């Protein structure tokens, strides 16, 4: 099991944070382009899913998987989106994504008056805490380094 | 347990077959006095609830009928604008029926081609080498399963999140497609499938798969 990468988007589609741990393939486009493509895909999935659903939804889109990886999605009522790519063996990690939001983002970004809320997160403290948190996850394998 | 619907998408993203197998109805009828406790807004030729949830009426539900008579998109059966009608206090009290809007065939075509590109982006943004497109997409109310053949045709099944045995169902649908659509001399490739035998056998396969229950066959 392994964690590939993590994106945090705000409600306007700005990528607030990106980090990667064990990514073997780059998208072949610049990072800005990749963030736009990723956000566009998630935005379309949200609208796709709300139209396709046969009954009213509560949480909406949770995750998708391909033959090689699984994308986990969590969105807060304020529109902040936490997206984590892992391998296929990882089950439901909604609580982990919620912890990234409530313990890391709220504690080290929202409560930091020097952090501007709608631009890329510059805080070194947030980066370090997030890195330690993700490396400590039970499904973050040691060999990933 | 249920299988909600089946979509077949050709390699260009066009919808060539669609079947709604099971659609749970969620409708609520209520008599209102003036003024209305809900905010209604026109959207895509329908009148939708924009704000205010009560008594089984949810945001996103469409006005289906007024005083028991079905509405025709944004207009009442006698041609008046629904919103204008509901803004006139003289028409109250009024009984309105709300429900989840049904997908029109145009919307289904649009959603199919939307999934076609989502499938491609899912594989492009992969952090691992050699990834396929989206094979399974999960929400709290349904799971979407997709199987792409080597020739690029996608079979998409929407089912209850607990329904199992979908992988074998997708292979079975591929088999039915090869047997009854492709071997039909009147069928031209990449075009919509209008073939009775395909229809019948697909419905049969869906029923068999549903009987497998939540934990799959053999349990």
XYZ file of C-alpha atoms in Angstrom:
364
model
C 0.000 0.000 0.000
C 1.184 3.474 -0.725
C 0.176 7.119 -1.000
C 1.001 8.744 -4.346
C 0.107 12.413 -3.968
C -2.240 14.938 -2.397
C -4.009 18.012 -3.753
C -5.913 20.655 -1.772
C -8.178 22.960 -3.782
C -10.238 25.905 -2.567
C -13.766 26.569 -3.755
C -12.589 28.704 -6.673
C -10.378 25.970 -8.095
C -7.076 27.405 -6.877
C -4.637 24.683 -5.867
C -3.705 25.623 -2.283
C -1.292 22.791 -1.774
C 0.281 19.913 -3.673
C 2.711 17.305 -2.428
C 3.813 13.968 -3.745
C 5.471 10.986 -2.104
C 5.553 8.052 -4.431
C 4.595 9.192 -7.880
C 6.021 7.156 -10.740
C 4.467 8.960 -13.694
C 4.183 12.704 -14.302
C 1.289 13.968 -16.385
C 3.603 15.426 -19.051
C 2.234 18.968 -18.636
C 3.204 21.835 -16.352
C 1.998 21.727 -12.749
C -0.396 24.675 -13.256
C -1.960 22.898 -16.217
C -2.214 19.701 -14.234
C -4.005 21.441 -11.344
C -6.487 22.972 -13.765
C -7.094 19.619 -15.429
C -7.534 17.887 -12.077
C -9.931 20.534 -10.778
C -11.885 20.475 -14.022
C -12.206 16.725 -13.822
C -13.430 16.852 -10.202
C -15.871 19.654 -11.018
C -17.305 17.648 -13.920
C -17.515 14.497 -11.819
C -19.506 16.395 -9.197
C -22.048 17.594 -11.727
C -22.060 14.221 -13.549
C -22.695 12.319 -10.335
C -25.474 14.620 -9.128
C -27.324 14.148 -12.420
C -26.740 10.394 -12.701
C -27.792 9.538 -9.158
C -31.185 7.823 -9.036
C -31.917 9.195 -5.538
C -30.952 12.324 -3.600
C -27.360 12.250 -2.380
C -25.842 13.188 0.954
C -22.057 12.993 0.598
C -21.960 12.790 -3.187
C -18.766 11.691 -4.919
C -16.450 9.616 -2.688
C -13.777 7.986 -4.848
C -12.939 6.413 -8.169
C -10.452 3.776 -9.173
C -8.697 2.729 -12.359
C -6.615 -0.389 -12.918
C -3.610 1.202 -11.131
C -4.687 3.775 -8.582
C -7.570 5.070 -6.473
C -8.539 8.724 -6.035
C -10.187 9.686 -2.743
C -12.212 12.885 -2.534
C -13.476 14.876 0.413
C -15.236 18.224 0.228
C -16.185 20.488 3.130
C -19.372 22.611 3.092
C -17.156 25.668 2.447
C -15.951 24.106 -0.803
C -12.424 23.099 0.263
C -11.476 19.887 -1.539
C -8.932 17.362 -0.315
C -7.879 14.809 -2.934
C -5.538 11.909 -2.261
C -4.306 9.291 -4.714
C -3.354 5.921 -3.288
C -2.972 2.415 -4.636
C -5.964 0.085 -4.948
C -5.560 -1.694 -1.610
C -6.691 1.321 0.438
C -10.308 1.267 1.581
C -12.456 4.197 2.688
C -10.231 6.974 4.094
C -12.830 9.706 4.518
C -11.811 10.186 8.159
C -8.152 10.626 7.167
C -9.032 13.325 4.629
C -11.239 14.966 7.243
C -8.319 14.936 9.695
C -6.074 16.642 7.130
C -8.714 19.345 6.896
C -9.576 19.743 10.577
C -6.225 19.131 12.305
C -3.775 20.409 9.700
C -5.501 22.923 7.428
C -7.650 24.568 10.105
C -4.947 24.506 12.803
C -1.948 25.636 10.771
C -3.470 27.692 7.955
C -6.821 29.117 9.060
C -5.529 29.891 12.563
C -2.365 31.499 11.180
C -3.125 35.196 10.583
C -0.162 35.480 8.207
C -1.592 32.868 5.826
C -3.639 34.302 3.006
C -6.667 32.046 2.544
C -7.038 32.055 -1.210
C -3.533 31.521 -2.469
C -0.964 28.722 -2.404
C -0.055 27.830 1.175
C 3.486 29.095 1.933
C 3.638 27.973 5.584
C 6.645 25.727 6.222
C 5.007 24.478 9.434
C 1.927 23.251 7.555
C 4.089 21.446 5.000
C 6.132 19.698 7.669
C 3.113 18.695 9.746
C 1.321 17.371 6.665
C 4.358 15.395 5.549
C 4.758 13.825 9.003
C 1.039 13.057 9.189
C 0.934 11.329 5.784
C 4.145 9.385 6.430
C 2.590 8.174 9.690
C -0.521 6.761 7.994
C -0.899 2.978 8.328
C -1.203 2.577 4.544
C 1.911 4.675 3.775
C 4.440 1.927 3.211
C 8.013 2.339 4.499
C 9.602 1.312 1.196
C 8.025 4.320 -0.490
C 10.601 6.510 1.312
C -30.331 -4.643 -4.196
C -30.692 -3.109 -7.552
C -29.075 -2.331 -10.861
C -30.225 1.133 -11.855
C -29.214 1.525 -15.484
C -26.939 0.472 -18.337
C -25.145 2.711 -20.856
C -23.179 1.626 -23.917
C -20.793 4.281 -25.268
C -18.971 3.944 -28.596
C -15.307 4.806 -29.048
C -16.101 8.390 -30.047
C -18.084 9.045 -26.868
C -21.518 8.698 -28.450
C -24.282 6.945 -26.555
C -25.454 3.956 -28.597
C -27.656 2.230 -26.040
C -29.290 3.146 -22.757
C -31.620 1.233 -20.477
C -33.221 2.346 -17.221
C -33.749 -0.870 -15.349
C -34.947 0.349 -12.005
C -35.707 3.892 -10.924
C -36.729 4.474 -7.317
C -39.421 7.138 -7.211
C -39.112 9.867 -4.652
C -42.098 12.182 -5.004
C -43.779 14.391 -2.467
C -47.054 16.258 -2.817
C -48.021 19.108 -0.507
C -50.647 21.822 -0.370
C -49.228 25.328 0.043
C -50.710 28.667 1.095
C -49.452 32.046 -0.142
C -46.579 32.907 -0.018
C -44.648 29.734 -0.840
C -42.147 28.577 1.815
C -39.748 27.406 -0.925
C -37.554 29.280 -3.346
C -38.136 28.039 -6.888
C -35.887 28.829 -9.823
C -36.066 27.973 -13.506
C -33.203 25.763 -14.729
C -32.852 23.875 -18.028
C -36.532 24.145 -18.973
C -37.613 22.962 -15.537
C -38.624 24.653 -12.301
C -36.359 23.462 -9.488
C -36.287 23.978 -5.728
C -33.339 26.311 -5.051
C -33.716 26.664 -1.283
C -35.879 25.268 1.512
C -36.179 21.562 2.316
C -39.274 20.176 4.037
C -41.603 17.172 4.116
C -39.614 15.103 1.641
C -39.096 17.986 -0.766
C -35.362 18.462 -1.388
C -33.200 21.067 -3.078
C -32.872 20.083 -6.750
C -36.355 18.570 -6.993
C -38.468 19.708 -9.922
C -42.128 20.739 -10.021
C -43.885 17.727 -11.590
C -47.565 18.575 -11.193
C -49.804 21.380 -9.951
C -53.208 20.463 -8.465
C -52.740 16.922 -9.769
C -52.167 17.988 -13.389
C -48.692 17.296 -14.825
C -46.687 20.333 -15.874
C -45.007 20.581 -19.243
C -41.443 21.718 -18.506
C -41.647 25.329 -17.315
C -45.299 25.664 -18.333
C -48.544 24.398 -16.872
C -50.712 22.069 -18.957
C -52.717 25.049 -20.272
C -49.610 26.940 -21.341
C -49.082 29.371 -18.449
C -45.637 29.956 -16.941
C -45.351 27.922 -13.719
C -43.514 30.664 -11.802
C -46.022 33.330 -12.847
C -48.881 31.043 -11.858
C -47.346 30.442 -8.430
C -46.699 34.159 -7.884
C -50.396 34.950 -8.187
C -52.087 34.804 -4.726
C -55.483 34.176 -6.370
C -54.353 30.633 -7.324
C -53.804 29.571 -3.706
C -54.122 27.180 -1.919
C -52.319 25.016 -4.450
C -51.126 21.400 -4.334
C -47.673 20.907 -5.887
C -45.949 17.599 -6.528
C -42.140 17.567 -6.422
C -39.674 14.871 -7.416
C -36.174 14.258 -8.757
C -36.121 15.411 -12.378
C -35.910 12.600 -14.951
C -32.987 12.657 -17.389
C -34.040 13.595 -20.900
C -32.509 11.647 -23.796
C -30.416 14.701 -24.667
C -29.022 14.841 -21.142
C -28.182 11.150 -21.318
C -26.179 11.744 -24.519
C -24.388 14.619 -22.821
C -23.588 12.604 -19.686
C -22.267 9.716 -21.786
C -19.811 11.924 -23.644
C -18.899 13.623 -20.374
C -17.982 10.258 -18.900
C -15.971 9.488 -22.031
C -13.658 12.446 -21.356
C -13.565 11.888 -17.574
C -12.416 8.354 -18.339
C -9.546 9.677 -20.471
C -8.480 12.350 -17.945
C -8.539 9.769 -15.164
C -5.902 7.794 -17.003
C -3.839 10.882 -17.963
C -3.581 12.145 -14.379
C -2.534 8.741 -13.093
C 0.465 8.718 -10.723
C 1.283 5.178 -11.885
C 2.522 4.023 -15.280
C 0.101 2.299 -17.654
C -3.193 3.047 -15.951
C -6.598 2.416 -17.520
C -9.413 4.950 -17.294
C -12.031 5.028 -14.538
C -13.190 1.477 -13.822
C -15.309 2.171 -10.769
C -16.709 5.418 -9.407
C -18.278 5.410 -5.976
C -20.799 7.752 -4.347
C -23.013 7.284 -1.292
C -26.065 6.359 -3.384
C -24.663 4.379 -6.300
C -21.560 2.833 -7.825
C -20.697 3.213 -11.491
C -18.803 0.326 -13.065
C -17.184 0.664 -16.459
C -15.652 -1.944 -18.736
C -13.833 -0.853 -21.861
C -13.322 -3.448 -24.576
C -10.144 -3.643 -26.667
C -12.061 -2.004 -29.510
C -12.887 1.005 -27.337
C -16.557 0.394 -26.583
C -17.512 1.171 -22.992
C -20.173 -0.697 -21.065
C -21.291 1.297 -18.033
C -23.508 -0.092 -15.277
C -24.983 1.969 -12.437
C -25.850 -0.135 -9.418
C -26.511 -0.037 -5.712
C -23.192 0.343 -3.778
C -23.717 -3.061 -2.137
C -24.558 -4.937 -5.334
C -21.893 -7.497 -6.234
C -21.186 -9.594 -9.304
C -21.018 -6.538 -11.562
C -17.711 -7.583 -13.165
C -19.216 -10.766 -14.532
C -22.330 -8.846 -15.570
C -20.193 -6.448 -17.639
C -18.492 -9.388 -19.405
C -21.931 -10.902 -19.993
C -23.228 -7.675 -21.543
C -20.187 -7.643 -23.854
C -21.049 -11.189 -24.878
C -24.681 -10.256 -25.512
C -23.533 -7.248 -27.544
C -21.271 -9.435 -29.691
C -23.954 -12.068 -30.204
C -27.053 -9.991 -30.805
C -25.950 -6.549 -31.975
C -22.800 -7.294 -33.985
C -24.183 -10.405 -35.690
C -27.317 -8.550 -36.726
C -26.937 -7.855 -40.482
C -29.022 -4.689 -40.174
C -26.740 -3.159 -37.542
C -24.150 -0.620 -38.625
C -21.144 -0.134 -36.361
C -20.997 2.843 -33.977
C -24.712 3.499 -34.481
C -27.477 3.244 -31.865
C -28.500 -0.344 -31.105
C -32.128 -0.976 -31.930
C -32.410 -4.709 -31.703
C -35.090 -6.621 -29.844
C -32.983 -9.706 -29.102
C -30.260 -7.536 -27.547
C -32.881 -5.843 -25.380
C -34.446 -9.100 -24.209
C -31.175 -10.826 -23.388
C -29.794 -7.783 -21.596
C -32.877 -7.554 -19.374
C -32.572 -11.258 -18.619
C -28.901 -10.859 -17.654
C -29.763 -7.943 -15.356
C -32.394 -9.984 -13.568
C -29.973 -12.863 -13.070
C -27.320 -10.480 -11.731
C -29.764 -8.847 -9.310
C -30.684 -12.244 -7.872
C -27.020 -12.672 -6.937
C -27.855 -10.356 -4.055
C -25.597 -8.136 -1.985
C -22.898 -10.714 -1.343
C -22.539 -12.289 -4.748
C -23.428 -15.715 -6.071
C -22.839 -18.776 -3.944
C -23.686 -17.197 -0.601
